[in-house]
PDB file of C-alpha atoms in Angstrom:
ATOM      1  CA  MET A 189     131.967 -88.687 315.719  1.00  0.00           C
ATOM      2  CA  SER A 190     132.749 -87.098 318.235  1.00  0.00           C
ATOM      3  CA  ILE A 191     133.975 -88.579 322.240  1.00  0.00           C
ATOM      4  CA  GLU A 192     135.452 -85.737 324.960  1.00  0.00           C
ATOM      5  CA  GLY A 193     137.010 -85.771 328.570  1.00  0.00           C
ATOM      6  CA  SER A 194     138.497 -84.259 330.886  1.00  0.00           C
ATOM      7  CA  PHE A 195     141.567 -85.250 333.765  1.00  0.00           C
ATOM      8  CA  ARG A 196     143.303 -83.088 336.760  1.00  0.00           C
ATOM      9  CA  THR A 197     147.517 -83.253 336.408  1.00  0.00           C
ATOM     10  CA  SER A 198     150.442 -81.305 338.138  1.00  0.00           C
ATOM     11  CA  LYS A 199     153.003 -82.848 335.830  1.00  0.00           C
ATOM     12  CA  ASP A 200     153.829 -80.788 333.260  1.00  0.00           C
ATOM     13  CA  VAL A 201     152.466 -81.561 330.440  1.00  0.00           C
ATOM     14  CA  LYS A 202     154.183 -78.759 327.950  1.00  0.00           C
ATOM     15  CA  LYS A 203     157.195 -81.647 328.329  1.00  0.00           C
ATOM     16  CA  PHE A 204     155.145 -84.433 327.870  1.00  0.00           C
ATOM     17  CA  PHE A 205     153.223 -83.240 324.931  1.00  0.00           C
ATOM     18  CA  GLU A 206     155.933 -81.405 322.522  1.00  0.00           C
ATOM     19  CA  ASN A 207     157.283 -84.680 321.882  1.00  0.00           C
ATOM     20  CA  TYR A 208     154.577 -86.535 319.709  1.00  0.00           C
ATOM     21  CA  GLN A 209     156.000 -90.158 320.233  1.00  0.00           C
ATOM     22  CA  ASN A 210     154.818 -89.395 323.524  1.00  0.00           C
ATOM     23  CA  PHE A 211     151.443 -89.861 321.940  1.00  0.00           C
ATOM     24  CA  ILE A 212     152.057 -92.550 319.299  1.00  0.00           C
ATOM     25  CA  SER A 213     152.572 -94.484 322.361  1.00  0.00           C
ATOM     26  CA  CYS A 214     150.021 -94.422 324.173  1.00  0.00           C
ATOM     27  CA  ILE A 215     147.510 -95.597 320.993  1.00  0.00           C
ATOM     28  CA  PRO A 216     147.138 -99.058 322.148  1.00  0.00           C
ATOM     29  CA  ASN A 217     148.881-102.478 320.084  1.00  0.00           C
ATOM     30  CA  VAL A 218     151.391 -99.673 318.411  1.00  0.00           C
ATOM     31  CA  LYS A 219     154.441-101.354 317.033  1.00  0.00           C
ATOM     32  CA  ASP A 220     156.870-101.073 314.970  1.00  0.00           C
ATOM     33  CA  ILE A 221     157.099 -96.858 315.324  1.00  0.00           C
ATOM     34  CA  ASN A 222     158.803 -95.301 313.089  1.00  0.00           C
ATOM     35  CA  ASP A 223     158.929 -91.190 313.120  1.00  0.00           C
ATOM     36  CA  LYS A 224     155.613 -90.678 312.578  1.00  0.00           C
ATOM     37  CA  LYS A 225     154.527 -93.590 311.020  1.00  0.00           C
ATOM     38  CA  PHE A 226     153.694 -97.151 313.187  1.00  0.00           C
ATOM     39  CA  LYS A 227     151.744 -99.953 312.623  1.00  0.00           C
ATOM     40  CA  LEU A 228     149.223-101.210 315.496  1.00  0.00           C
ATOM     41  CA  ASP A 229     147.081-104.708 315.968  1.00  0.00           C
ATOM     42  CA  ALA A 230     143.339-104.150 316.168  1.00  0.00           C
ATOM     43  CA  GLN A 231     140.164-106.274 316.692  1.00  0.00           C
ATOM     44  CA  VAL A 232     137.316-105.084 314.154  1.00  0.00           C
ATOM     45  CA  GLY A 233     134.493-107.612 315.375  1.00  0.00           C
ATOM     46  CA  GLY A 234     136.148-111.212 315.594  1.00  0.00           C
ATOM     47  CA  PHE A 235     138.958-109.956 313.435  1.00  0.00           C
ATOM     48  CA  SER A 236     142.500-109.157 313.649  1.00  0.00           C
ATOM     49  CA  VAL A 237     143.469-106.734 311.991  1.00  0.00           C
ATOM     50  CA  THR A 238     146.918-105.139 311.474  1.00  0.00           C
ATOM     51  CA  ALA A 239     147.145-100.975 310.019  1.00  0.00           C
ATOM     52  CA  ASP A 240     149.334 -98.968 308.969  1.00  0.00           C
ATOM     53  CA  GLY A 241     149.148 -95.367 310.568  1.00  0.00           C
ATOM     54  CA  GLU A 242     150.829 -92.164 310.527  1.00  0.00           C
ATOM     55  CA  LEU A 243     150.802 -88.528 312.212  1.00  0.00           C
ATOM     56  CA  VAL A 244     149.661 -86.636 310.036  1.00  0.00           C
ATOM     57  CA  SER A 245     149.816 -82.897 311.713  1.00  0.00           C
ATOM     58  CA  PHE A 246     150.822 -81.793 314.799  1.00  0.00           C
ATOM     59  CA  LYS A 247     150.135 -78.492 315.836  1.00  0.00           C
ATOM     60  CA  GLN A 248     150.599 -76.579 319.111  1.00  0.00           C
ATOM     61  CA  SER A 249     148.905 -72.978 320.031  1.00  0.00           C
ATOM     62  CA  GLY A 250     149.261 -71.910 323.687  1.00  0.00           C
ATOM     63  CA  ASP A 251     148.476 -74.715 325.619  1.00  0.00           C
ATOM     64  CA  THR A 252     146.652 -76.830 323.028  1.00  0.00           C
ATOM     65  CA  TYR A 253     148.256 -79.308 321.610  1.00  0.00           C
ATOM     66  CA  GLU A 254     146.886 -81.410 318.544  1.00  0.00           C
ATOM     67  CA  TYR A 255     147.259 -84.458 316.539  1.00  0.00           C
ATOM     68  CA  GLU A 256     146.124 -85.713 313.862  1.00  0.00           C
ATOM     69  CA  ILE A 257     146.805 -89.540 312.765  1.00  0.00           C
ATOM     70  CA  LYS A 258     145.402 -91.755 309.468  1.00  0.00           C
ATOM     71  CA  ILE A 259     145.027 -95.337 309.815  1.00  0.00           C
ATOM     72  CA  ASN A 260     144.829 -97.687 306.717  1.00  0.00           C
ATOM     73  CA  GLY A 261     143.341-101.253 307.624  1.00  0.00           C
ATOM     74  CA  PRO A 262     142.576-103.633 304.705  1.00  0.00           C
ATOM     75  CA  GLY A 263     139.792-101.977 303.338  1.00  0.00           C
ATOM     76  CA  VAL A 264     138.865 -98.491 305.150  1.00  0.00           C
ATOM     77  CA  THR A 265     140.580 -95.577 305.826  1.00  0.00           C
ATOM     78  CA  ILE A 266     140.209 -93.902 309.576  1.00  0.00           C
ATOM     79  CA  ASN A 267     141.227 -89.925 310.396  1.00  0.00           C
ATOM     80  CA  ILE A 268     141.773 -88.850 314.138  1.00  0.00           C
ATOM     81  CA  LYS A 269     141.724 -85.627 315.121  1.00  0.00           C
ATOM     82  CA  ASN A 270     143.156 -85.622 318.749  1.00  0.00           C
ATOM     83  CA  ALA A 271     142.971 -82.278 320.508  1.00  0.00           C
ATOM     84  CA  TYR A 272     144.422 -81.570 324.386  1.00  0.00           C
ATOM     85  CA  LYS A 273     144.053 -78.219 326.667  1.00  0.00           C
ATOM     86  CA  PHE A 274     145.649 -77.843 329.359  1.00  0.00           C
ATOM     87  CA  GLN A 275     144.082 -75.204 331.672  1.00  0.00           C
ATOM     88  CA  ASN A 276     144.569 -75.129 335.641  1.00  0.00           C
ATOM     89  CA  ASN A 277     146.396 -78.601 335.938  1.00  0.00           C
ATOM     90  CA  GLU A 278     143.117 -79.765 333.859  1.00  0.00           C
ATOM     91  CA  ILE A 279     143.298 -81.198 330.592  1.00  0.00           C
ATOM     92  CA  SER A 280     140.474 -81.485 328.205  1.00  0.00           C
ATOM     93  CA  TRP A 281     140.655 -83.303 325.504  1.00  0.00           C
ATOM     94  CA  SER A 282     138.315 -83.756 322.640  1.00  0.00           C
ATOM     95  CA  SER A 283     138.515 -86.898 319.544  1.00  0.00           C
ATOM     96  CA  HIS A 284     136.755 -86.665 316.236  1.00  0.00           C
ATOM     97  CA  TYR A 285     136.917 -89.400 313.947  1.00  0.00           C
ATOM     98  CA  ASN A 286     135.685 -90.574 310.286  1.00  0.00           C
ATOM     99  CA  TYR A 287     135.685 -93.657 308.303  1.00  0.00           C
ATOM    100  CA  GLU A 288     135.835 -94.444 304.882  1.00  0.00           C
ATOM    101  CA  GLY A 289     136.207 -97.410 302.056  1.00  0.00           C
ATOM    102  CA  PHE A 290     134.441-100.698 301.464  1.00  0.00           C
ATOM    103  CA  ALA A 291     134.641-102.687 304.451  1.00  0.00           C
ATOM    104  CA  VAL A 292     133.289 -99.496 306.437  1.00  0.00           C
ATOM    105  CA  SER A 293     129.171-101.699 305.126  1.00  0.00           C
ATOM    106  CA  MET A 294     130.214-104.846 306.453  1.00  0.00           C
ATOM    107  CA  VAL A 295     131.640-103.517 309.812  1.00  0.00           C
ATOM    108  CA  GLY A 296     130.177 -99.985 310.588  1.00  0.00           C
ATOM    109  CA  SER A 297     129.364-100.311 314.096  1.00  0.00           C
ATOM    110  CA  LEU A 298     131.859-102.915 315.416  1.00  0.00           C
ATOM    111  CA  LEU A 299     134.497-100.358 314.046  1.00  0.00           C
ATOM    112  CA  ASP A 300     133.121 -97.400 315.609  1.00  0.00           C
ATOM    113  CA  THR A 301     133.474 -99.451 319.047  1.00  0.00           C
ATOM    114  CA  THR A 302     136.911-100.150 317.918  1.00  0.00           C
ATOM    115  CA  ILE A 303     137.452 -96.815 317.675  1.00  0.00           C
ATOM    116  CA  GLN A 304     136.142 -95.567 320.539  1.00  0.00           C
ATOM    117  CA  ASN A 305     138.032 -97.944 323.028  1.00  0.00           C
ATOM    118  CA  MET A 306     140.903 -96.944 321.018  1.00  0.00           C
ATOM    119  CA  ILE A 307     140.780 -93.673 321.556  1.00  0.00           C
ATOM    120  CA  LYS A 308     139.729 -93.820 325.381  1.00  0.00           C
ATOM    121  CA  ALA A 309     142.635 -96.254 325.680  1.00  0.00           C
ATOM    122  CA  THR A 310     145.210 -93.843 324.239  1.00  0.00           C
ATOM    123  CA  ASN A 311     143.706 -91.064 326.500  1.00  0.00           C
ATOM    124  CA  GLU A 312     144.046 -93.593 329.813  1.00  0.00           C
ATOM    125  CA  CYS A 313     147.788 -94.116 328.986  1.00  0.00           C
ATOM    126  CA  ILE A 314     148.164 -90.693 329.079  1.00  0.00           C
ATOM    127  CA  ARG A 315     146.458 -89.550 332.039  1.00  0.00           C
ATOM    128  CA  ALA A 316     148.338 -92.430 333.512  1.00  0.00           C
ATOM    129  CA  LYS A 317     151.540 -90.811 332.584  1.00  0.00           C
ATOM    130  CA  LEU A 318     151.027 -87.376 333.819  1.00  0.00           C
ATOM    131  CA  GLU A 319     149.530 -88.149 337.327  1.00  0.00           C
TER     132      GLU A 319
END
């Protein structure tokens, strides 16, 4: 699954994106950040869960920044790849995700909604910090 968007900025995006802590801190309901590992609280339908997350990859190539995170929750593993490309004072972003685990059959569509809301909130936080 994928989600894309873009926004304009006049800030120094290089300084923001090169520090992966800035990205992690924009993930909603993140807590206990320890370098590239973190915990997050999520609502999946009527269930509240705490999951373990990790930034498993960070790459920069020119004006493109890529972050890959893995989230391990009860009965599900979620992989999200985020790419940000800066060009002419505009940031285009795309997020691709997939998930697996025994709980997927029980919460599939709810999980999609939760992940998409998390991605949108993360990118809204980044946009707000770069305005």
